[in-house]
Amino acid sequence: LGIVGTGPGGLVTKGDVEEAAGGQGATAAREARPPQAREPREAMRRAIAAAMTRSNREIPHYYLSTTTSARSALRWLGDRNAQRPPADRLIAVSLFVKAVALALRDFPELNGHWVDDAFHPADGVHPGIAISLKGGGLVAPAIRDAGGRSLEDLSTAITDLVRRARSGRLRGSEMTDPTITVSSLGDRGVDTLFGVIYPPQVALVGVGRIAERPWAEEGMLGVHPVVNLSLSADHRASDGHRGALFLDTVAELIQHPEDL
């Protein structure tokens, strides 16, 4: 029903039901809710709105997208997970994060920050992973040095990051370290995501859902699981030509998961 619970542990309360229903009790329920239950979420929404307003006002965005087959990646992932217990299985998003991190080694202008009218390249690749929170809002804490970590380590780190983000146990450094953001709404059925860059970062990579589509390969038409990858980038730090080469590199790496 899309009802967001504001009670303990995300429990749906009577006020939540009335508010979602949009009836006469919605306003009263909202006003009657204790201020301490409203303020953190509202403060987060204000902070996000301020950052995105600044981003749209100050950053000259350009947007690119490409589609790549995920068949090899899914087969490789399935083989690796076949003998693993559920708690130790690799997650698909770790492949995309690792591919982005490796590709950025050749495209440093997409990895860093725009500060004081100049681009400052980062000394490492620390992608922020966009995570939606149960009570509403969004955070994007960093996975440090993602390019040098194994897929097993990345899967564990991302799972841990999501768990701690949703329980309010993130470290301050994890929120200030990201040098680029990776956002995926594929599990929400979104084919293509064009994100808004989080300043002072200069790029965001979007990962859509993996879905079966007609796919031509070596003159033969078949059906492949494919995924749309997108790039939102700051035109002050890079251009569309370099952005396109970067996306193509990420797509190529996804085709060869054994090299990640």
PDB file of C-alpha atoms in Angstrom:
ATOM      1  CA  LEU A   1       0.000   0.000   0.000  1.00  0.00           C
ATOM      2  CA  GLY A   2       3.038   2.272   0.205  1.00  0.00           C
ATOM      3  CA  ILE A   3       2.421   3.136   3.856  1.00  0.00           C
ATOM      4  CA  VAL A   4       5.568   4.236   5.683  1.00  0.00           C
ATOM      5  CA  GLY A   5       5.602   3.177   9.323  1.00  0.00           C
ATOM      6  CA  THR A   6       6.734   5.787  11.848  1.00  0.00           C
ATOM      7  CA  GLY A   7       6.328   3.664  14.945  1.00  0.00           C
ATOM      8  CA  PRO A   8       9.101   1.741  16.704  1.00  0.00           C
ATOM      9  CA  GLY A   9      11.064  -0.363  14.234  1.00  0.00           C
ATOM     10  CA  GLY A  10       9.037   0.964  11.319  1.00  0.00           C
ATOM     11  CA  LEU A  11       5.722  -0.238  12.782  1.00  0.00           C
ATOM     12  CA  VAL A  12       2.707   1.139  10.917  1.00  0.00           C
ATOM     13  CA  THR A  13       0.569   3.130  13.317  1.00  0.00           C
ATOM     14  CA  LYS A  14      -3.063   4.232  13.122  1.00  0.00           C
ATOM     15  CA  GLY A  15      -1.900   7.737  12.224  1.00  0.00           C
ATOM     16  CA  ASP A  16       0.173   6.360   9.337  1.00  0.00           C
ATOM     17  CA  VAL A  17      -2.874   4.582   7.914  1.00  0.00           C
ATOM     18  CA  GLU A  18      -5.030   7.686   8.233  1.00  0.00           C
ATOM     19  CA  GLU A  19      -2.375   9.856   6.618  1.00  0.00           C
ATOM     20  CA  ALA A  20      -1.886   7.460   3.699  1.00  0.00           C
ATOM     21  CA  ALA A  21      -5.615   7.308   3.161  1.00  0.00           C
ATOM     22  CA  GLY A  22      -5.712  11.066   2.757  1.00  0.00           C
ATOM     23  CA  GLY A  23      -8.935  11.364   4.755  1.00  0.00           C
ATOM     24  CA  GLN A  24      -9.943  14.003   7.234  1.00  0.00           C
ATOM     25  CA  GLY A  25      -7.843  12.330   9.900  1.00  0.00           C
ATOM     26  CA  ALA A  26      -4.611  12.750   7.925  1.00  0.00           C
ATOM     27  CA  THR A  27      -3.869  16.307   8.979  1.00  0.00           C
ATOM     28  CA  ALA A  28      -4.816  15.636  12.561  1.00  0.00           C
ATOM     29  CA  ALA A  29      -2.680  12.506  12.643  1.00  0.00           C
ATOM     30  CA  ARG A  30       0.289  14.410  11.256  1.00  0.00           C
ATOM     31  CA  GLU A  31      -0.087  17.237  13.756  1.00  0.00           C
ATOM     32  CA  ALA A  32      -0.645  14.844  16.642  1.00  0.00           C
ATOM     33  CA  ARG A  33       2.503  12.889  15.905  1.00  0.00           C
ATOM     34  CA  PRO A  34       5.231  13.710  18.453  1.00  0.00           C
ATOM     35  CA  PRO A  35       7.698  16.322  17.135  1.00  0.00           C
ATOM     36  CA  GLN A  36      10.614  13.995  17.795  1.00  0.00           C
ATOM     37  CA  ALA A  37       9.067  11.452  15.379  1.00  0.00           C
ATOM     38  CA  ARG A  38       8.693  14.077  12.638  1.00  0.00           C
ATOM     39  CA  GLU A  39      11.811  16.215  12.950  1.00  0.00           C
ATOM     40  CA  PRO A  40      14.611  13.820  11.878  1.00  0.00           C
ATOM     41  CA  ARG A  41      12.840  12.820   8.680  1.00  0.00           C
ATOM     42  CA  GLU A  42      11.773  16.366   7.900  1.00  0.00           C
ATOM     43  CA  ALA A  43      15.276  17.664   8.601  1.00  0.00           C
ATOM     44  CA  MET A  44      16.708  15.081   6.224  1.00  0.00           C
ATOM     45  CA  ARG A  45      14.240  16.036   3.493  1.00  0.00           C
ATOM     46  CA  ARG A  46      15.182  19.702   3.942  1.00  0.00           C
ATOM     47  CA  ALA A  47      18.893  18.866   3.735  1.00  0.00           C
ATOM     48  CA  ILE A  48      18.374  16.768   0.585  1.00  0.00           C
ATOM     49  CA  ALA A  49      16.246  19.494  -0.989  1.00  0.00           C
ATOM     50  CA  ALA A  50      18.899  22.122  -0.237  1.00  0.00           C
ATOM     51  CA  ALA A  51      21.687  19.998  -1.725  1.00  0.00           C
ATOM     52  CA  MET A  52      19.705  19.132  -4.851  1.00  0.00           C
ATOM     53  CA  THR A  53      18.639  22.749  -5.342  1.00  0.00           C
ATOM     54  CA  ARG A  54      22.265  23.789  -5.131  1.00  0.00           C
ATOM     55  CA  SER A  55      23.226  21.010  -7.553  1.00  0.00           C
ATOM     56  CA  ASN A  56      20.651  22.020 -10.158  1.00  0.00           C
ATOM     57  CA  ARG A  57      21.561  25.685  -9.787  1.00  0.00           C
ATOM     58  CA  GLU A  58      25.359  25.416  -9.854  1.00  0.00           C
ATOM     59  CA  ILE A  59      26.276  22.242 -11.741  1.00  0.00           C
ATOM     60  CA  PRO A  60      25.970  22.136 -15.549  1.00  0.00           C
ATOM     61  CA  HIS A  61      24.839  18.528 -15.825  1.00  0.00           C
ATOM     62  CA  TYR A  62      25.097  16.370 -18.904  1.00  0.00           C
ATOM     63  CA  TYR A  63      23.508  12.932 -19.157  1.00  0.00           C
ATOM     64  CA  LEU A  64      24.494   9.777 -21.043  1.00  0.00           C
ATOM     65  CA  SER A  65      23.214   6.214 -21.057  1.00  0.00           C
ATOM     66  CA  THR A  66      24.087   2.879 -22.603  1.00  0.00           C
ATOM     67  CA  THR A  67      22.657  -0.634 -22.572  1.00  0.00           C
ATOM     68  CA  THR A  68      24.767  -3.725 -22.057  1.00  0.00           C
ATOM     69  CA  SER A  69      24.139  -7.448 -21.789  1.00  0.00           C
ATOM     70  CA  ALA A  70      24.290  -8.822 -18.262  1.00  0.00           C
ATOM     71  CA  ARG A  71      24.172 -12.471 -19.338  1.00  0.00           C
ATOM     72  CA  SER A  72      27.822 -13.236 -18.647  1.00  0.00           C
ATOM     73  CA  ALA A  73      27.689 -11.413 -15.327  1.00  0.00           C
ATOM     74  CA  LEU A  74      24.589 -13.275 -14.149  1.00  0.00           C
ATOM     75  CA  ARG A  75      25.952 -16.653 -15.232  1.00  0.00           C
ATOM     76  CA  TRP A  76      29.251 -15.997 -13.499  1.00  0.00           C
ATOM     77  CA  LEU A  77      27.444 -14.782 -10.383  1.00  0.00           C
ATOM     78  CA  GLY A  78      25.188 -17.847 -10.360  1.00  0.00           C
ATOM     79  CA  ASP A  79      28.162 -20.202 -10.643  1.00  0.00           C
ATOM     80  CA  ARG A  80      29.989 -18.481  -7.788  1.00  0.00           C
ATOM     81  CA  ASN A  81      26.930 -18.461  -5.542  1.00  0.00           C
ATOM     82  CA  ALA A  82      25.816 -22.037  -6.232  1.00  0.00           C
ATOM     83  CA  GLN A  83      27.855 -23.530  -3.400  1.00  0.00           C
ATOM     84  CA  ARG A  84      27.662 -20.596  -1.009  1.00  0.00           C
ATOM     85  CA  PRO A  85      25.241 -20.282   1.908  1.00  0.00           C
ATOM     86  CA  PRO A  86      22.762 -17.401   1.448  1.00  0.00           C
ATOM     87  CA  ALA A  87      24.566 -15.163   3.918  1.00  0.00           C
ATOM     88  CA  ASP A  88      27.823 -15.413   1.927  1.00  0.00           C
ATOM     89  CA  ARG A  89      26.473 -14.991  -1.602  1.00  0.00           C
ATOM     90  CA  LEU A  90      27.765 -12.232  -3.830  1.00  0.00           C
ATOM     91  CA  ILE A  91      25.273  -9.491  -4.630  1.00  0.00           C
ATOM     92  CA  ALA A  92      24.874  -8.178  -8.168  1.00  0.00           C
ATOM     93  CA  VAL A  93      25.435  -4.537  -7.238  1.00  0.00           C
ATOM     94  CA  SER A  94      28.972  -5.378  -6.129  1.00  0.00           C
ATOM     95  CA  LEU A  95      29.866  -6.133  -9.770  1.00  0.00           C
ATOM     96  CA  PHE A  96      28.661  -2.706 -10.891  1.00  0.00           C
ATOM     97  CA  VAL A  97      30.443  -0.903  -8.063  1.00  0.00           C
ATOM     98  CA  LYS A  98      33.691  -2.724  -8.826  1.00  0.00           C
ATOM     99  CA  ALA A  99      33.351  -2.053 -12.572  1.00  0.00           C
ATOM    100  CA  VAL A 100      32.795   1.666 -11.923  1.00  0.00           C
ATOM    101  CA  ALA A 101      35.763   1.811  -9.565  1.00  0.00           C
ATOM    102  CA  LEU A 102      38.097   0.089 -12.024  1.00  0.00           C
ATOM    103  CA  ALA A 103      36.936   2.248 -14.947  1.00  0.00           C
ATOM    104  CA  LEU A 104      37.575   5.434 -12.976  1.00  0.00           C
ATOM    105  CA  ARG A 105      41.292   4.694 -12.901  1.00  0.00           C
ATOM    106  CA  ASP A 106      41.355   5.772 -16.558  1.00  0.00           C
ATOM    107  CA  PHE A 107      38.892   8.647 -16.095  1.00  0.00           C
ATOM    108  CA  PRO A 108      40.063  10.563 -13.010  1.00  0.00           C
ATOM    109  CA  GLU A 109      38.135  13.668 -14.054  1.00  0.00           C
ATOM    110  CA  LEU A 110      34.932  11.901 -12.950  1.00  0.00           C
ATOM    111  CA  ASN A 111      36.281  10.982  -9.529  1.00  0.00           C
ATOM    112  CA  GLY A 112      36.738  13.891  -7.144  1.00  0.00           C
ATOM    113  CA  HIS A 113      35.255  17.211  -6.105  1.00  0.00           C
ATOM    114  CA  TRP A 114      34.608  20.662  -7.528  1.00  0.00           C
ATOM    115  CA  VAL A 115      35.696  23.161  -4.874  1.00  0.00           C
ATOM    116  CA  ASP A 116      36.603  26.863  -5.157  1.00  0.00           C
ATOM    117  CA  ASP A 117      35.980  26.930  -8.913  1.00  0.00           C
ATOM    118  CA  ALA A 118      38.407  24.082  -9.582  1.00  0.00           C
ATOM    119  CA  PHE A 119      38.351  20.311  -9.871  1.00  0.00           C
ATOM    120  CA  HIS A 120      40.279  18.375  -7.265  1.00  0.00           C
ATOM    121  CA  PRO A 121      40.860  14.725  -8.232  1.00  0.00           C
ATOM    122  CA  ALA A 122      40.502  12.244  -5.401  1.00  0.00           C
ATOM    123  CA  ASP A 123      43.443  10.234  -4.138  1.00  0.00           C
ATOM    124  CA  GLY A 124      41.353   7.049  -4.263  1.00  0.00           C
ATOM    125  CA  VAL A 125      38.057   5.715  -5.582  1.00  0.00           C
ATOM    126  CA  HIS A 126      35.482   5.815  -2.796  1.00  0.00           C
ATOM    127  CA  PRO A 127      32.004   5.391  -4.357  1.00  0.00           C
ATOM    128  CA  GLY A 128      29.021   6.450  -2.313  1.00  0.00           C
ATOM    129  CA  ILE A 129      26.238   3.854  -2.396  1.00  0.00           C
ATOM    130  CA  ALA A 130      22.772   5.443  -2.533  1.00  0.00           C
ATOM    131  CA  ILE A 131      20.573   3.844   0.155  1.00  0.00           C
ATOM    132  CA  SER A 132      16.902   4.618   0.761  1.00  0.00           C
ATOM    133  CA  LEU A 133      15.908   4.766   4.418  1.00  0.00           C
ATOM    134  CA  LYS A 134      12.842   3.096   5.885  1.00  0.00           C
ATOM    135  CA  GLY A 135      11.525   6.303   7.402  1.00  0.00           C
ATOM    136  CA  GLY A 136      12.063   8.250   4.184  1.00  0.00           C
ATOM    137  CA  GLY A 137      15.102  10.033   2.848  1.00  0.00           C
ATOM    138  CA  LEU A 138      18.326   8.940   1.222  1.00  0.00           C
ATOM    139  CA  VAL A 139      21.971   8.621   2.201  1.00  0.00           C
ATOM    140  CA  ALA A 140      25.034   7.689   0.143  1.00  0.00           C
ATOM    141  CA  PRO A 141      27.859   6.528   2.426  1.00  0.00           C
ATOM    142  CA  ALA A 142      31.222   5.583   0.963  1.00  0.00           C
ATOM    143  CA  ILE A 143      32.856   2.258   0.239  1.00  0.00           C
ATOM    144  CA  ARG A 144      36.537   3.167   0.493  1.00  0.00           C
ATOM    145  CA  ASP A 145      39.083   1.980  -2.067  1.00  0.00           C
ATOM    146  CA  ALA A 146      36.482  -0.054  -3.956  1.00  0.00           C
ATOM    147  CA  GLY A 147      38.771  -0.790  -6.892  1.00  0.00           C
ATOM    148  CA  GLY A 148      41.229  -2.725  -4.768  1.00  0.00           C
ATOM    149  CA  ARG A 149      38.680  -4.855  -2.936  1.00  0.00           C
ATOM    150  CA  SER A 150      37.459  -8.304  -3.901  1.00  0.00           C
ATOM    151  CA  LEU A 151      33.840  -8.877  -4.905  1.00  0.00           C
ATOM    152  CA  GLU A 152      33.385 -10.936  -1.726  1.00  0.00           C
ATOM    153  CA  ASP A 153      34.635  -8.024   0.367  1.00  0.00           C
ATOM    154  CA  LEU A 154      32.501  -5.518  -1.553  1.00  0.00           C
ATOM    155  CA  SER A 155      29.354  -7.628  -1.162  1.00  0.00           C
ATOM    156  CA  THR A 156      29.922  -7.899   2.586  1.00  0.00           C
ATOM    157  CA  ALA A 157      30.730  -4.199   2.900  1.00  0.00           C
ATOM    158  CA  ILE A 158      27.680  -3.060   0.926  1.00  0.00           C
ATOM    159  CA  THR A 159      25.333  -5.338   2.864  1.00  0.00           C
ATOM    160  CA  ASP A 160      26.779  -4.047   6.128  1.00  0.00           C
ATOM    161  CA  LEU A 161      26.504  -0.453   4.943  1.00  0.00           C
ATOM    162  CA  VAL A 162      22.813  -0.842   4.080  1.00  0.00           C
ATOM    163  CA  ARG A 163      22.081  -2.463   7.437  1.00  0.00           C
ATOM    164  CA  ARG A 164      23.859   0.234   9.416  1.00  0.00           C
ATOM    165  CA  ALA A 165      22.401   3.075   7.333  1.00  0.00           C
ATOM    166  CA  ARG A 166      18.870   1.883   8.032  1.00  0.00           C
ATOM    167  CA  SER A 167      19.569   1.512  11.750  1.00  0.00           C
ATOM    168  CA  GLY A 168      21.234   4.921  12.048  1.00  0.00           C
ATOM    169  CA  ARG A 169      24.732   3.617  12.790  1.00  0.00           C
ATOM    170  CA  LEU A 170      26.833   5.160  10.028  1.00  0.00           C
ATOM    171  CA  ARG A 171      30.193   6.732  10.808  1.00  0.00           C
ATOM    172  CA  GLY A 172      30.730  10.389  10.001  1.00  0.00           C
ATOM    173  CA  SER A 173      33.655   9.627   7.684  1.00  0.00           C
ATOM    174  CA  GLU A 174      31.449   7.353   5.579  1.00  0.00           C
ATOM    175  CA  MET A 175      29.230  10.334   4.770  1.00  0.00           C
ATOM    176  CA  THR A 176      32.043  12.743   3.876  1.00  0.00           C
ATOM    177  CA  ASP A 177      34.365  10.412   1.920  1.00  0.00           C
ATOM    178  CA  PRO A 178      32.396   9.649  -1.321  1.00  0.00           C
ATOM    179  CA  THR A 179      34.173  10.722  -4.514  1.00  0.00           C
ATOM    180  CA  ILE A 180      31.349   9.612  -6.866  1.00  0.00           C
ATOM    181  CA  THR A 181      27.878   8.150  -6.286  1.00  0.00           C
ATOM    182  CA  VAL A 182      26.483   4.856  -7.573  1.00  0.00           C
ATOM    183  CA  SER A 183      22.701   4.626  -7.433  1.00  0.00           C
ATOM    184  CA  SER A 184      20.545   1.647  -8.375  1.00  0.00           C
ATOM    185  CA  LEU A 185      16.758   1.570  -8.549  1.00  0.00           C
ATOM    186  CA  GLY A 186      16.634  -1.667 -10.492  1.00  0.00           C
ATOM    187  CA  ASP A 187      14.983  -3.474  -7.619  1.00  0.00           C
ATOM    188  CA  ARG A 188      12.173  -0.902  -7.866  1.00  0.00           C
ATOM    189  CA  GLY A 189      11.538  -1.689 -11.538  1.00  0.00           C
ATOM    190  CA  VAL A 190      13.296   1.376 -12.942  1.00  0.00           C
ATOM    191  CA  ASP A 191      14.881   0.837 -16.370  1.00  0.00           C
ATOM    192  CA  THR A 192      17.034   3.976 -16.482  1.00  0.00           C
ATOM    193  CA  LEU A 193      18.077   6.379 -13.743  1.00  0.00           C
ATOM    194  CA  PHE A 194      19.328   9.898 -14.425  1.00  0.00           C
ATOM    195  CA  GLY A 195      20.465  11.139 -11.038  1.00  0.00           C
ATOM    196  CA  VAL A 196      21.276  14.582  -9.685  1.00  0.00           C
ATOM    197  CA  ILE A 197      24.933  14.993  -8.748  1.00  0.00           C
ATOM    198  CA  TYR A 198      25.571  15.438  -5.037  1.00  0.00           C
ATOM    199  CA  PRO A 199      27.916  18.424  -4.650  1.00  0.00           C
ATOM    200  CA  PRO A 200      30.840  18.766  -4.434  1.00  0.00           C
ATOM    201  CA  GLN A 201      31.066  15.477  -6.371  1.00  0.00           C
ATOM    202  CA  VAL A 202      31.146  15.712 -10.170  1.00  0.00           C
ATOM    203  CA  ALA A 203      29.469  12.483 -11.310  1.00  0.00           C
ATOM    204  CA  LEU A 204      26.816   9.894 -10.529  1.00  0.00           C
ATOM    205  CA  VAL A 205      26.381   6.467 -12.128  1.00  0.00           C
ATOM    206  CA  GLY A 206      22.879   5.009 -12.343  1.00  0.00           C
ATOM    207  CA  VAL A 207      22.122   1.296 -12.637  1.00  0.00           C
ATOM    208  CA  GLY A 208      18.703   0.201 -13.887  1.00  0.00           C
ATOM    209  CA  ARG A 209      16.951  -3.127 -13.524  1.00  0.00           C
ATOM    210  CA  ILE A 210      18.187  -6.246 -15.254  1.00  0.00           C
ATOM    211  CA  ALA A 211      15.455  -7.358 -17.671  1.00  0.00           C
ATOM    212  CA  GLU A 212      15.242  -9.716 -20.631  1.00  0.00           C
ATOM    213  CA  ARG A 213      15.273  -7.935 -23.991  1.00  0.00           C
ATOM    214  CA  PRO A 214      15.947  -8.833 -27.656  1.00  0.00           C
ATOM    215  CA  TRP A 215      19.711  -8.716 -28.208  1.00  0.00           C
ATOM    216  CA  ALA A 216      21.765  -9.094 -31.382  1.00  0.00           C
ATOM    217  CA  GLU A 217      25.166 -10.737 -31.064  1.00  0.00           C
ATOM    218  CA  GLU A 218      27.463 -11.819 -33.909  1.00  0.00           C
ATOM    219  CA  GLY A 219      24.617 -11.489 -36.393  1.00  0.00           C
ATOM    220  CA  MET A 220      22.229 -13.623 -34.328  1.00  0.00           C
ATOM    221  CA  LEU A 221      19.155 -12.301 -32.561  1.00  0.00           C
ATOM    222  CA  GLY A 222      18.325 -13.745 -29.172  1.00  0.00           C
ATOM    223  CA  VAL A 223      17.092 -12.748 -25.732  1.00  0.00           C
ATOM    224  CA  HIS A 224      19.550 -11.517 -23.112  1.00  0.00           C
ATOM    225  CA  PRO A 225      19.222 -10.072 -19.637  1.00  0.00           C
ATOM    226  CA  VAL A 226      20.310  -6.476 -20.206  1.00  0.00           C
ATOM    227  CA  VAL A 227      20.878  -3.461 -17.977  1.00  0.00           C
ATOM    228  CA  ASN A 228      20.868   0.265 -18.648  1.00  0.00           C
ATOM    229  CA  LEU A 229      23.802   2.224 -17.253  1.00  0.00           C
ATOM    230  CA  SER A 230      23.664   5.997 -17.036  1.00  0.00           C
ATOM    231  CA  LEU A 231      26.044   8.817 -16.205  1.00  0.00           C
ATOM    232  CA  SER A 232      25.201  12.234 -14.818  1.00  0.00           C
ATOM    233  CA  ALA A 233      28.351  14.360 -14.970  1.00  0.00           C
ATOM    234  CA  ASP A 234      29.549  17.907 -14.356  1.00  0.00           C
ATOM    235  CA  HIS A 235      30.493  19.633 -17.625  1.00  0.00           C
ATOM    236  CA  ARG A 236      33.026  21.797 -15.785  1.00  0.00           C
ATOM    237  CA  ALA A 237      35.127  18.729 -14.956  1.00  0.00           C
ATOM    238  CA  SER A 238      34.552  16.489 -18.005  1.00  0.00           C
ATOM    239  CA  ASP A 239      32.856  16.349 -21.389  1.00  0.00           C
ATOM    240  CA  GLY A 240      30.475  14.003 -23.172  1.00  0.00           C
ATOM    241  CA  HIS A 241      33.219  12.311 -25.176  1.00  0.00           C
ATOM    242  CA  ARG A 242      35.103  11.241 -22.074  1.00  0.00           C
ATOM    243  CA  GLY A 243      31.868  10.373 -20.318  1.00  0.00           C
ATOM    244  CA  ALA A 244      30.871   8.107 -23.196  1.00  0.00           C
ATOM    245  CA  LEU A 245      34.239   6.335 -23.113  1.00  0.00           C
ATOM    246  CA  PHE A 246      33.856   5.835 -19.377  1.00  0.00           C
ATOM    247  CA  LEU A 247      30.398   4.283 -19.731  1.00  0.00           C
ATOM    248  CA  ASP A 248      31.661   2.033 -22.510  1.00  0.00           C
ATOM    249  CA  THR A 249      34.496   0.875 -20.252  1.00  0.00           C
ATOM    250  CA  VAL A 250      32.087   0.057 -17.430  1.00  0.00           C
ATOM    251  CA  ALA A 251      29.874  -1.889 -19.840  1.00  0.00           C
ATOM    252  CA  GLU A 252      32.875  -3.817 -21.162  1.00  0.00           C
ATOM    253  CA  LEU A 253      33.973  -4.752 -17.652  1.00  0.00           C
ATOM    254  CA  ILE A 254      30.481  -6.055 -16.857  1.00  0.00           C
ATOM    255  CA  GLN A 255      30.822  -8.337 -19.890  1.00  0.00           C
ATOM    256  CA  HIS A 256      33.899  -9.921 -18.260  1.00  0.00           C
ATOM    257  CA  PRO A 257      33.048 -10.430 -14.591  1.00  0.00           C
ATOM    258  CA  GLU A 258      35.940 -12.856 -14.154  1.00  0.00           C
ATOM    259  CA  ASP A 259      38.289  -9.856 -14.479  1.00  0.00           C
ATOM    260  CA  LEU A 260      36.653  -7.845 -11.722  1.00  0.00           C
TER     261      LEU A 260
END
